[in-house]
Amino acid sequence: MDSKEVPGSCDEAGPSSIKEEPVNLPPPPPLPASGILPQQLQLEAVNVPPPGILPQQLQPEAVNMPPPAPQLEKNEAQRPETPRLTPMRRPGLGRCGRPVQLLCNHFRVTFTNIQDSFHYNVTITAEGRPPVTNKVLCRKIMDKVKEIYGQSELDNKEFAYDGEKSMFTIGPLTRNNVECFVVLEDDKGSSSRVAGSGSPSEIEKKKKRKEDRGQKFKVEIAFAAKVSMKSLHSVLQGEVSDKAQDALRVLDIVLRQHASRKGYLLVRQSFFHWGFAPLVEIGGGVTGCRGYHISFRPTQKGLSLNMDVSTTMLIKQGMVIEFLLANQNVRDPHRIDWLKAKRVLKGIRVRTVHTNMEFKILGFSEQICRNQLFPLKTRNGDSEPKVVEVTVLDYFINQRRTPLKFSADLPCVDVGRAKRPNYLPIELCEILPGQRYTKSLTTPQRTALVEQSRQRPEERMQVLQKAMDVNDYNSDPLLRACNINVDKRLVALDGRILEPPKLKFGLVEESPRNGRWNFNNKTMIRAAEIKSWAVANFNPRCHPNEAKFIAHELQQCCSKRGMVMSTCGGVLEEPPNGRNLNPIDRVERMLEQMKAKLPNPPEFLLCILPERKTSDLYGPWKRKFLSDWGIVNQCISPIKKVNDQYLTNVALKINAKVGGLNSVLTVEATNRIPKISAQPTIIIGMDVSHGSPGHADSPSIAAVVASREWPLISRYRASVRTQSPKVEMIEALYKPSPTGADSGMINELLIDFYKTCKSPPNVARKPMQMIIFRDGVSESQFDQVLNIELQSILKACDHIESGYRPKVTLIVAQKNHHTKLFQNVNGNVQPGTIVDANICHPRNYDFYLCPQAGPIGTSRPTHYHVLLDENNFTVDDLQILVHALSYVYQRSTTAISSVAPINYAHLAATQMQQFLKAEDLSEAASRSGRGEGSVASGVGAVPELPQLHKKVCDTMFFC
């Protein structure tokens, strides 16, 4: 059966299917051999052996390089300033492919005689306090302002308020500066307090008395700017207009206010309510809450409202102790990690069950309830009050007459301030509904969320249609004031279906069907040879005989696919007494066993891990053997049944890692790719991986991969660096040193391209064309990609040789967007579906492409933005190339949702991020004096990644 990647291995091994008939074609001649890495790229030609088309084996040869060309002195001050680049204009529409009628989750927006909006700054302060910043409270205050001052000071105008400092009206207010005072009375419906009797401490009593008096707020409204809503016309006509973004922001704030008044939880442009749809249980005390993402988008057919189903995570309503037991997966409260509990619950609102009052959690007490003291004022008759120290347990039992069942030996919940704690027994605290869970999810939670939130296309369309009816945006007073009308029907549009590219295997060619192919009766186009290898088994459920069976079956499977793989040199078993050690020591012990049992280090290691992807061994294992020993390795994890389908996919990954090729495009093998086959062309993928939620201080990992062995476009090399946390722009593309050398990522990849480029006329050549794919940036960052990252790349080129300037095609790929495509019939759109009209940008060069099949859920197309094209591709040639690059992914037998270089960059960044796990990073710091990893010096310095070993740095170790 056909299949995509199977989540059975830590390196995400998956099956291939085996059913197609072979096609007998003559075997291809071998490709050229690799050279040795030069110190600097040169213009001079270097004679190399005659090249072939596709090699069966990559065998490095030495290439004698001429001395570096002298660098020209550059006076930066005399250089003309580079003009600032903007995204290019769309050159036209594509024509290739079969026409298809589609629907889209956009809704047409029409407007006539639209009036200008006026922006006002809002400052809200309470007596003797800093400005109010709580959005919920600010919205309540502004609702009160409208109720009291709506006719007098606000001229009876509707306004849109963002919950912070900005308010917008249609038409100006009479006065540019308005000052007013409001009091929020404490009523039964207030969310700040529900009626109750008394409080658990003197601090609570003071808070209650203050709330009873009500709070007085001063609201200052000052004119800031006029926002031309008419600028929407200009952007829809294809003009570049910064003012249009301001107008769209006003409309988005109107949508947020509309959702706020309906009681939705607001998360940027997404709105959620726990009463809208059944909450989804995903484990660990966390539930999934379904809602909507809504935003206005300018398109070729005018303004549209983009609505999509969205999901966020909420902390499950209930008692605090029940949440902590579920969240930490323990049964005994005494086994709770209270430091972890504080990180998860800090800032969460709770209600006391004995008084019905609400508080925010600050943390937990240092002592348990029976030992935790606090000062209590007491008074006997007319005598002076005195302060005595009492325990929280005694206070609640004796003073409050509140029985406690199990809190005596547990820490108290602190709901006070940093210098004035306020302790409550944990069993009296209940978590309120509708609060987001912002920490990173575990693998089981992510799996449960994906499974529970999947929607078939027809179901998603029904939900969206219902949401439009329920929200009824045409009734919103501000949208009516803007003369804006939203159509409630999904947009119908024309699309096209591109034909899949033909693939070449060892002896056959094949056209994929429905975005899939298989390796049945096929061999790899370039099958590698592995002379020595071994198995390291960390899995106690995998018996030594079973590990030997897996090794034997893998060898047989690889042989069927054309690989020359010797008999396994041995199975290394972890002793039972070593399984309780920390992961680093476990890996070290396995290494010692390998050195003792094997006469020489193996070329390849198969590692059997005890858990899927979440194993703590993965990071230390990868670091030890990729950085210190230079041994290519593949991790797999427990699976129910080891079959040929699973092992075939493992074999594909192994072959790619050790220098082989599984399949290539037929046009790639025959040098018939438009533009690319004519001149040396390097294809680059760039991505940045950030720390997971709750780890804001973790460094970001920037990865850049680049094609090698031109005219091939299926082999890649990676360059990876750490950079400042949460920084999206890649900092080390060009990195000159005081000595004049460039230690940047682009220099490294250009040199690798040069040494592996062996095409006719038998010379190593620099790339004259660059095709760059950038992932992970929003439209607001396009300017930085063009004018910071691209300029760094060009500086790296110029540093290699003065005046060296390849032509660049720069494309941004966006996967995290909210546009979905639907067929008029049930099921997902067909693989190869492309849309570049109707819902695309009115000026810029963009298109949506869905290369993959969608057997589960609703397919998401990748949104490509062509920011620059100096290579002058035709629209069809560029779209066909992007589509084809989704078929060169060596890890699986399916087309993937975006181009392979971007996926490889993401894999490289994710794998290298494992090197910086907390336990491994501390080990690296302790061993830095011995050269095994280094940490940059200085305050707040970013830890550097350990260097990859020279034996694996130019392999597809990430595959």
CSV table of N, CA, C and O in Angstrom, one decimal, residues 509-601:
chain,number,residue,atom,x,y,z
A,509,GLU,N,11.4,4.5,-14.6
A,509,GLU,CA,10.8,5.8,-14.4
A,509,GLU,C,9.3,5.6,-14.0
A,509,GLU,O,8.7,4.6,-14.5
A,510,GLU,N,8.7,6.6,-13.3
A,510,GLU,CA,7.3,6.4,-12.9
A,510,GLU,C,6.7,7.8,-12.6
A,510,GLU,O,7.4,8.7,-12.1
A,511,SER,N,5.4,8.0,-13.0
A,511,SER,CA,4.7,9.2,-12.6
A,511,SER,C,3.9,8.9,-11.4
A,511,SER,O,3.1,7.9,-11.4
A,512,PRO,N,4.1,9.6,-10.3
A,512,PRO,CA,3.3,9.4,-9.1
A,512,PRO,C,1.8,9.5,-9.3
A,512,PRO,O,1.4,10.3,-10.2
A,513,ARG,N,1.1,8.8,-8.5
A,513,ARG,CA,-0.4,8.8,-8.6
A,513,ARG,C,-0.9,9.3,-7.3
A,513,ARG,O,-0.6,8.8,-6.2
A,514,ASN,N,-1.8,10.3,-7.4
A,514,ASN,CA,-2.4,11.0,-6.2
A,514,ASN,C,-1.3,11.4,-5.2
A,514,ASN,O,-1.4,11.2,-4.0
A,515,GLY,N,-0.2,11.9,-5.7
A,515,GLY,CA,0.9,12.4,-4.8
A,515,GLY,C,1.7,11.3,-4.2
A,515,GLY,O,2.4,11.6,-3.2
A,516,ARG,N,1.7,10.1,-4.6
A,516,ARG,CA,2.3,9.0,-4.0
A,516,ARG,C,3.1,8.1,-5.0
A,516,ARG,O,2.7,8.1,-6.2
A,517,TRP,N,4.1,7.4,-4.5
A,517,TRP,CA,4.8,6.4,-5.3
A,517,TRP,C,5.3,5.3,-4.3
A,517,TRP,O,5.0,5.4,-3.1
A,518,ASN,N,5.9,4.3,-4.8
A,518,ASN,CA,6.4,3.3,-3.9
A,518,ASN,C,7.7,2.7,-4.4
A,518,ASN,O,8.2,3.1,-5.5
A,519,PHE,N,8.3,1.8,-3.7
A,519,PHE,CA,9.6,1.2,-4.1
A,519,PHE,C,9.4,-0.3,-4.4
A,519,PHE,O,10.4,-1.1,-4.3
A,520,ASN,N,8.2,-0.7,-4.7
A,520,ASN,CA,8.0,-2.1,-5.1
A,520,ASN,C,8.7,-2.4,-6.4
A,520,ASN,O,8.5,-1.8,-7.4
A,521,ASN,N,9.6,-3.4,-6.4
A,521,ASN,CA,10.4,-3.8,-7.6
A,521,ASN,C,11.3,-2.6,-8.1
A,521,ASN,O,11.5,-2.6,-9.3
A,522,LYS,N,11.7,-1.8,-7.2
A,522,LYS,CA,12.6,-0.7,-7.6
A,522,LYS,C,13.8,-0.6,-6.8
A,522,LYS,O,13.8,-1.1,-5.7
A,523,THR,N,14.9,-0.1,-7.4
A,523,THR,CA,16.1,0.1,-6.6
A,523,THR,C,16.4,1.6,-6.6
A,523,THR,O,15.9,2.4,-7.3
A,524,MET,N,17.3,2.0,-5.6
A,524,MET,CA,17.7,3.4,-5.5
A,524,MET,C,18.5,3.8,-6.7
A,524,MET,O,19.3,3.1,-7.2
A,525,ILE,N,18.4,5.1,-7.0
A,525,ILE,CA,19.1,5.6,-8.2
A,525,ILE,C,20.6,5.6,-7.9
A,525,ILE,O,21.4,5.4,-8.8
A,526,ARG,N,21.0,5.9,-6.7
A,526,ARG,CA,22.4,5.8,-6.2
A,526,ARG,C,22.4,5.1,-4.9
A,526,ARG,O,22.1,5.7,-3.9
A,527,ALA,N,22.7,3.8,-4.9
A,527,ALA,CA,22.7,3.0,-3.7
A,527,ALA,C,24.0,3.0,-3.0
A,527,ALA,O,25.1,2.8,-3.6
A,528,ALA,N,24.0,3.3,-1.7
A,528,ALA,CA,25.3,3.5,-1.0
A,528,ALA,C,25.8,2.1,-0.6
A,528,ALA,O,25.1,1.1,-0.7
A,529,GLU,N,27.0,2.1,0.0
A,529,GLU,CA,27.6,0.9,0.5
A,529,GLU,C,28.0,1.1,1.9
A,529,GLU,O,28.6,2.1,2.3
A,530,ILE,N,27.6,0.2,2.8
A,530,ILE,CA,28.0,0.3,4.2
A,530,ILE,C,28.7,-1.0,4.6
A,530,ILE,O,28.2,-2.1,4.6
A,531,LYS,N,30.0,-0.8,4.9
A,531,LYS,CA,30.9,-2.0,5.1
A,531,LYS,C,30.8,-2.5,6.6
A,531,LYS,O,31.1,-3.7,6.8
A,532,SER,N,30.6,-1.6,7.5
A,532,SER,CA,30.6,-2.0,8.9
A,532,SER,C,29.5,-1.2,9.6
A,532,SER,O,29.4,0.0,9.5
A,533,TRP,N,28.7,-1.9,10.4
A,533,TRP,CA,27.7,-1.3,11.2
A,533,TRP,C,27.3,-2.1,12.4
A,533,TRP,O,27.6,-3.3,12.4
A,534,ALA,N,26.6,-1.5,13.3
A,534,ALA,CA,26.2,-2.2,14.5
A,534,ALA,C,24.8,-1.6,15.0
A,534,ALA,O,24.4,-0.6,14.5
A,535,VAL,N,24.3,-2.3,16.0
A,535,VAL,CA,23.0,-1.9,16.6
A,535,VAL,C,23.2,-1.6,18.1
A,535,VAL,O,23.9,-2.4,18.8
A,536,ALA,N,22.7,-0.5,18.5
A,536,ALA,CA,22.7,-0.2,20.0
A,536,ALA,C,21.3,-0.2,20.5
A,536,ALA,O,20.5,0.6,20.0
A,537,ASN,N,21.0,-1.1,21.4
A,537,ASN,CA,19.6,-1.3,21.9
A,537,ASN,C,19.5,-0.8,23.3
A,537,ASN,O,20.0,-1.3,24.2
A,538,PHE,N,18.7,0.3,23.4
A,538,PHE,CA,18.4,0.9,24.7
A,538,PHE,C,17.0,0.5,25.2
A,538,PHE,O,16.5,0.9,26.2
A,539,ASN,N,16.3,-0.3,24.4
A,539,ASN,CA,14.9,-0.6,24.6
A,539,ASN,C,14.7,-1.9,25.4
A,539,ASN,O,15.0,-3.0,24.9
A,540,PRO,N,14.3,-1.8,26.7
A,540,PRO,CA,14.2,-3.1,27.5
A,540,PRO,C,13.2,-4.0,26.9
A,540,PRO,O,13.2,-5.2,27.2
A,541,ARG,N,12.2,-3.5,26.2
A,541,ARG,CA,11.1,-4.4,25.6
A,541,ARG,C,11.5,-5.1,24.3
A,541,ARG,O,10.8,-5.9,23.8
A,542,CYS,N,12.7,-4.7,23.8
A,542,CYS,CA,13.2,-5.3,22.6
A,542,CYS,C,14.3,-6.3,23.0
A,542,CYS,O,15.4,-6.0,23.4
A,543,HIS,N,14.0,-7.6,23.0
A,543,HIS,CA,14.9,-8.7,23.4
A,543,HIS,C,16.1,-8.7,22.4
A,543,HIS,O,16.0,-8.4,21.3
A,544,PRO,N,17.2,-9.2,22.9
A,544,PRO,CA,18.4,-9.2,22.1
A,544,PRO,C,18.2,-10.0,20.8
A,544,PRO,O,18.7,-9.6,19.7
A,545,ASN,N,17.4,-11.1,20.8
A,545,ASN,CA,17.1,-11.8,19.6
A,545,ASN,C,16.3,-11.0,18.6
A,545,ASN,O,16.4,-11.1,17.4
A,546,GLU,N,15.4,-10.2,19.2
A,546,GLU,CA,14.5,-9.4,18.4
A,546,GLU,C,15.4,-8.3,17.7
A,546,GLU,O,15.2,-7.9,16.5
A,547,ALA,N,16.3,-7.7,18.5
A,547,ALA,CA,17.2,-6.7,17.9
A,547,ALA,C,18.0,-7.3,16.7
A,547,ALA,O,18.2,-6.7,15.7
A,548,LYS,N,18.5,-8.6,16.9
A,548,LYS,CA,19.2,-9.2,15.8
A,548,LYS,C,18.3,-9.5,14.6
A,548,LYS,O,18.8,-9.4,13.5
A,549,PHE,N,17.1,-9.8,14.9
A,549,PHE,CA,16.1,-10.0,13.8
A,549,PHE,C,15.9,-8.7,13.0
A,549,PHE,O,15.9,-8.7,11.8
A,550,ILE,N,15.8,-7.6,13.7
A,550,ILE,CA,15.6,-6.3,13.1
A,550,ILE,C,16.8,-6.0,12.2
A,550,ILE,O,16.7,-5.6,11.1
A,551,ALA,N,18.0,-6.3,12.8
A,551,ALA,CA,19.2,-6.0,12.0
A,551,ALA,C,19.3,-6.8,10.7
A,551,ALA,O,19.6,-6.3,9.6
A,552,HIS,N,18.9,-8.1,10.8
A,552,HIS,CA,18.9,-9.0,9.7
A,552,HIS,C,17.9,-8.5,8.6
A,552,HIS,O,18.2,-8.5,7.4
A,553,GLU,N,16.7,-8.2,9.1
A,553,GLU,CA,15.6,-7.8,8.1
A,553,GLU,C,16.0,-6.5,7.5
A,553,GLU,O,15.7,-6.3,6.3
A,554,LEU,N,16.6,-5.6,8.2
A,554,LEU,CA,17.0,-4.3,7.6
A,554,LEU,C,18.1,-4.5,6.5
A,554,LEU,O,18.0,-3.9,5.5
A,555,GLN,N,19.0,-5.4,6.8
A,555,GLN,CA,20.1,-5.7,5.8
A,555,GLN,C,19.4,-6.3,4.5
A,555,GLN,O,19.8,-5.9,3.4
A,556,GLN,N,18.5,-7.2,4.7
A,556,GLN,CA,17.8,-7.8,3.5
A,556,GLN,C,17.0,-6.7,2.8
A,556,GLN,O,17.0,-6.7,1.5
A,557,CYS,N,16.3,-5.9,3.5
A,557,CYS,CA,15.5,-4.8,2.8
A,557,CYS,C,16.4,-3.9,2.0
A,557,CYS,O,16.1,-3.5,0.9
A,558,CYS,N,17.5,-3.5,2.7
A,558,CYS,CA,18.5,-2.6,2.0
A,558,CYS,C,19.0,-3.2,0.7
A,558,CYS,O,19.2,-2.6,-0.3
A,559,SER,N,19.3,-4.5,0.8
A,559,SER,CA,19.9,-5.2,-0.4
A,559,SER,C,18.9,-5.2,-1.5
A,559,SER,O,19.2,-5.1,-2.7
A,560,LYS,N,17.6,-5.4,-1.2
A,560,LYS,CA,16.5,-5.4,-2.2
A,560,LYS,C,16.5,-4.1,-2.9
A,560,LYS,O,16.2,-4.0,-4.1
A,561,ARG,N,16.8,-3.0,-2.2
A,561,ARG,CA,16.7,-1.7,-2.8
A,561,ARG,C,18.0,-1.3,-3.5
A,561,ARG,O,18.1,-0.1,-3.9
A,562,GLY,N,19.0,-2.2,-3.5
A,562,GLY,CA,20.2,-1.9,-4.2
A,562,GLY,C,21.4,-1.6,-3.4
A,562,GLY,O,22.6,-1.5,-3.8
A,563,MET,N,21.2,-1.3,-2.0
A,563,MET,CA,22.3,-1.0,-1.2
A,563,MET,C,23.2,-2.2,-0.9
A,563,MET,O,22.7,-3.3,-0.8
A,564,VAL,N,24.5,-2.0,-0.8
A,564,VAL,CA,25.5,-3.0,-0.4
A,564,VAL,C,25.7,-2.8,1.1
A,564,VAL,O,26.4,-1.9,1.5
A,565,MET,N,25.1,-3.7,1.9
A,565,MET,CA,25.2,-3.6,3.3
A,565,MET,C,25.7,-4.9,3.9
A,565,MET,O,25.1,-5.9,3.7
A,566,SER,N,26.8,-4.8,4.6
A,566,SER,CA,27.4,-6.0,5.2
A,566,SER,C,26.6,-6.5,6.3
A,566,SER,O,25.6,-5.9,6.8
A,567,THR,N,26.9,-7.7,6.8
A,567,THR,CA,26.2,-8.3,8.0
A,567,THR,C,26.5,-7.4,9.2
A,567,THR,O,27.6,-6.9,9.4
A,568,CYS,N,25.5,-7.3,10.0
A,568,CYS,CA,25.6,-6.5,11.2
A,568,CYS,C,26.8,-7.0,12.1
A,568,CYS,O,26.9,-8.2,12.3
A,569,GLY,N,27.6,-6.0,12.5
A,569,GLY,CA,28.8,-6.4,13.3
A,569,GLY,C,28.6,-6.7,14.7
A,569,GLY,O,29.5,-7.1,15.5
A,570,GLY,N,27.3,-6.5,15.2
A,570,GLY,CA,27.0,-6.9,16.6
A,570,GLY,C,25.9,-6.0,17.1
A,570,GLY,O,25.6,-4.9,16.7
A,571,VAL,N,25.2,-6.6,18.2
A,571,VAL,CA,24.2,-5.8,18.9
A,571,VAL,C,24.7,-5.5,20.2
A,571,VAL,O,25.1,-6.3,21.0
A,572,LEU,N,24.7,-4.2,20.6
A,572,LEU,CA,25.1,-3.7,21.9
A,572,LEU,C,23.9,-3.5,22.7
A,572,LEU,O,23.0,-2.7,22.4
A,573,GLU,N,23.9,-4.2,23.8
A,573,GLU,CA,22.7,-4.2,24.7
A,573,GLU,C,23.0,-3.4,26.0
A,573,GLU,O,24.1,-3.5,26.6
A,574,GLU,N,22.1,-2.5,26.3
A,574,GLU,CA,22.3,-1.7,27.6
A,574,GLU,C,22.0,-2.6,28.8
A,574,GLU,O,20.9,-3.3,28.8
A,575,PRO,N,22.9,-2.7,29.7
A,575,PRO,CA,22.6,-3.6,30.9
A,575,PRO,C,21.5,-3.0,31.8
A,575,PRO,O,21.3,-1.8,31.8
A,576,PRO,N,20.7,-3.8,32.4
A,576,PRO,CA,19.6,-3.3,33.2
A,576,PRO,C,19.9,-2.4,34.3
A,576,PRO,O,19.2,-1.4,34.6
A,577,ASN,N,21.1,-2.5,34.9
A,577,ASN,CA,21.5,-1.6,36.0
A,577,ASN,C,21.9,-0.2,35.5
A,577,ASN,O,22.2,0.7,36.2
A,578,GLY,N,22.0,0.0,34.1
A,578,GLY,CA,22.3,1.3,33.6
A,578,GLY,C,21.1,2.1,33.2
A,578,GLY,O,21.3,3.3,32.8
A,579,ARG,N,19.9,1.6,33.3
A,579,ARG,CA,18.8,2.3,32.8
A,579,ARG,C,18.3,3.4,33.7
A,579,ARG,O,17.5,4.2,33.3
A,580,ASN,N,18.8,3.4,35.0
A,580,ASN,CA,18.4,4.4,35.9
A,580,ASN,C,19.3,5.6,35.9
A,580,ASN,O,19.1,6.6,36.6
A,581,LEU,N,20.4,5.5,35.1
A,581,LEU,CA,21.4,6.6,35.0
A,581,LEU,C,20.8,7.8,34.2
A,581,LEU,O,19.8,7.6,33.5
A,582,ASN,N,21.5,8.9,34.2
A,582,ASN,CA,21.0,10.0,33.4
A,582,ASN,C,21.3,9.7,31.9
A,582,ASN,O,22.2,8.9,31.7
A,583,PRO,N,20.7,10.3,31.0
A,583,PRO,CA,20.8,10.0,29.6
A,583,PRO,C,22.3,10.1,29.1
A,583,PRO,O,22.7,9.3,28.3
A,584,ILE,N,23.0,11.1,29.6
A,584,ILE,CA,24.4,11.3,29.1
A,584,ILE,C,25.2,10.1,29.5
A,584,ILE,O,26.0,9.6,28.7
A,585,ASP,N,25.1,9.7,30.7
A,585,ASP,CA,25.9,8.6,31.2
A,585,ASP,C,25.5,7.3,30.5
A,585,ASP,O,26.3,6.4,30.2
A,586,ARG,N,24.2,7.1,30.2
A,586,ARG,CA,23.8,5.9,29.5
A,586,ARG,C,24.4,5.9,28.1
A,586,ARG,O,24.9,4.8,27.6
A,587,VAL,N,24.5,7.0,27.4
A,587,VAL,CA,25.1,7.0,26.1
A,587,VAL,C,26.6,6.8,26.2
A,587,VAL,O,27.2,6.0,25.4
A,588,GLU,N,27.2,7.3,27.2
A,588,GLU,CA,28.7,7.1,27.4
A,588,GLU,C,29.0,5.6,27.7
A,588,GLU,O,29.9,5.1,27.2
A,589,ARG,N,28.1,5.0,28.5
A,589,ARG,CA,28.3,3.5,28.7
A,589,ARG,C,28.2,2.7,27.4
A,589,ARG,O,28.9,1.7,27.2
A,590,MET,N,27.2,3.1,26.6
A,590,MET,CA,27.0,2.4,25.3
A,590,MET,C,28.3,2.6,24.4
A,590,MET,O,28.7,1.7,23.7
A,591,LEU,N,28.8,3.8,24.5
A,591,LEU,CA,30.0,4.1,23.7
A,591,LEU,C,31.2,3.2,24.2
A,591,LEU,O,31.9,2.6,23.4
A,592,GLU,N,31.3,3.1,25.5
A,592,GLU,CA,32.4,2.3,26.0
A,592,GLU,C,32.2,0.8,25.6
A,592,GLU,O,33.2,0.1,25.3
A,593,GLN,N,31.0,0.3,25.6
A,593,GLN,CA,30.7,-1.0,25.2
A,593,GLN,C,31.1,-1.2,23.7
A,593,GLN,O,31.6,-2.2,23.3
A,594,MET,N,30.8,-0.2,22.9
A,594,MET,CA,31.1,-0.2,21.4
A,594,MET,C,32.6,-0.3,21.2
A,594,MET,O,33.1,-1.1,20.4
A,595,LYS,N,33.4,0.5,22.0
A,595,LYS,CA,34.8,0.5,21.8
A,595,LYS,C,35.4,-0.9,22.3
A,595,LYS,O,36.4,-1.3,21.8
A,596,ALA,N,34.8,-1.5,23.3
A,596,ALA,CA,35.3,-2.8,23.8
A,596,ALA,C,35.0,-3.9,22.9
A,596,ALA,O,35.8,-4.9,22.7
A,597,LYS,N,33.8,-3.9,22.2
A,597,LYS,CA,33.3,-5.1,21.5
A,597,LYS,C,33.7,-5.0,20.0
A,597,LYS,O,33.8,-6.0,19.3
A,598,LEU,N,33.8,-3.8,19.5
A,598,LEU,CA,34.1,-3.6,18.0
A,598,LEU,C,35.5,-3.2,17.8
A,598,LEU,O,36.0,-2.3,18.5
A,599,PRO,N,36.3,-3.9,16.9
A,599,PRO,CA,37.7,-3.5,16.7
A,599,PRO,C,37.9,-2.1,16.2
A,599,PRO,O,38.9,-1.5,16.5
A,600,ASN,N,37.0,-1.7,15.3
A,600,ASN,CA,37.1,-0.3,14.8
A,600,ASN,C,35.7,0.4,14.8
A,600,ASN,O,34.7,-0.3,14.8
A,601,PRO,N,35.7,1.7,14.9
A,601,PRO,CA,34.4,2.4,14.9
A,601,PRO,C,33.6,2.0,13.6
A,601,PRO,O,34.2,2.0,12.5
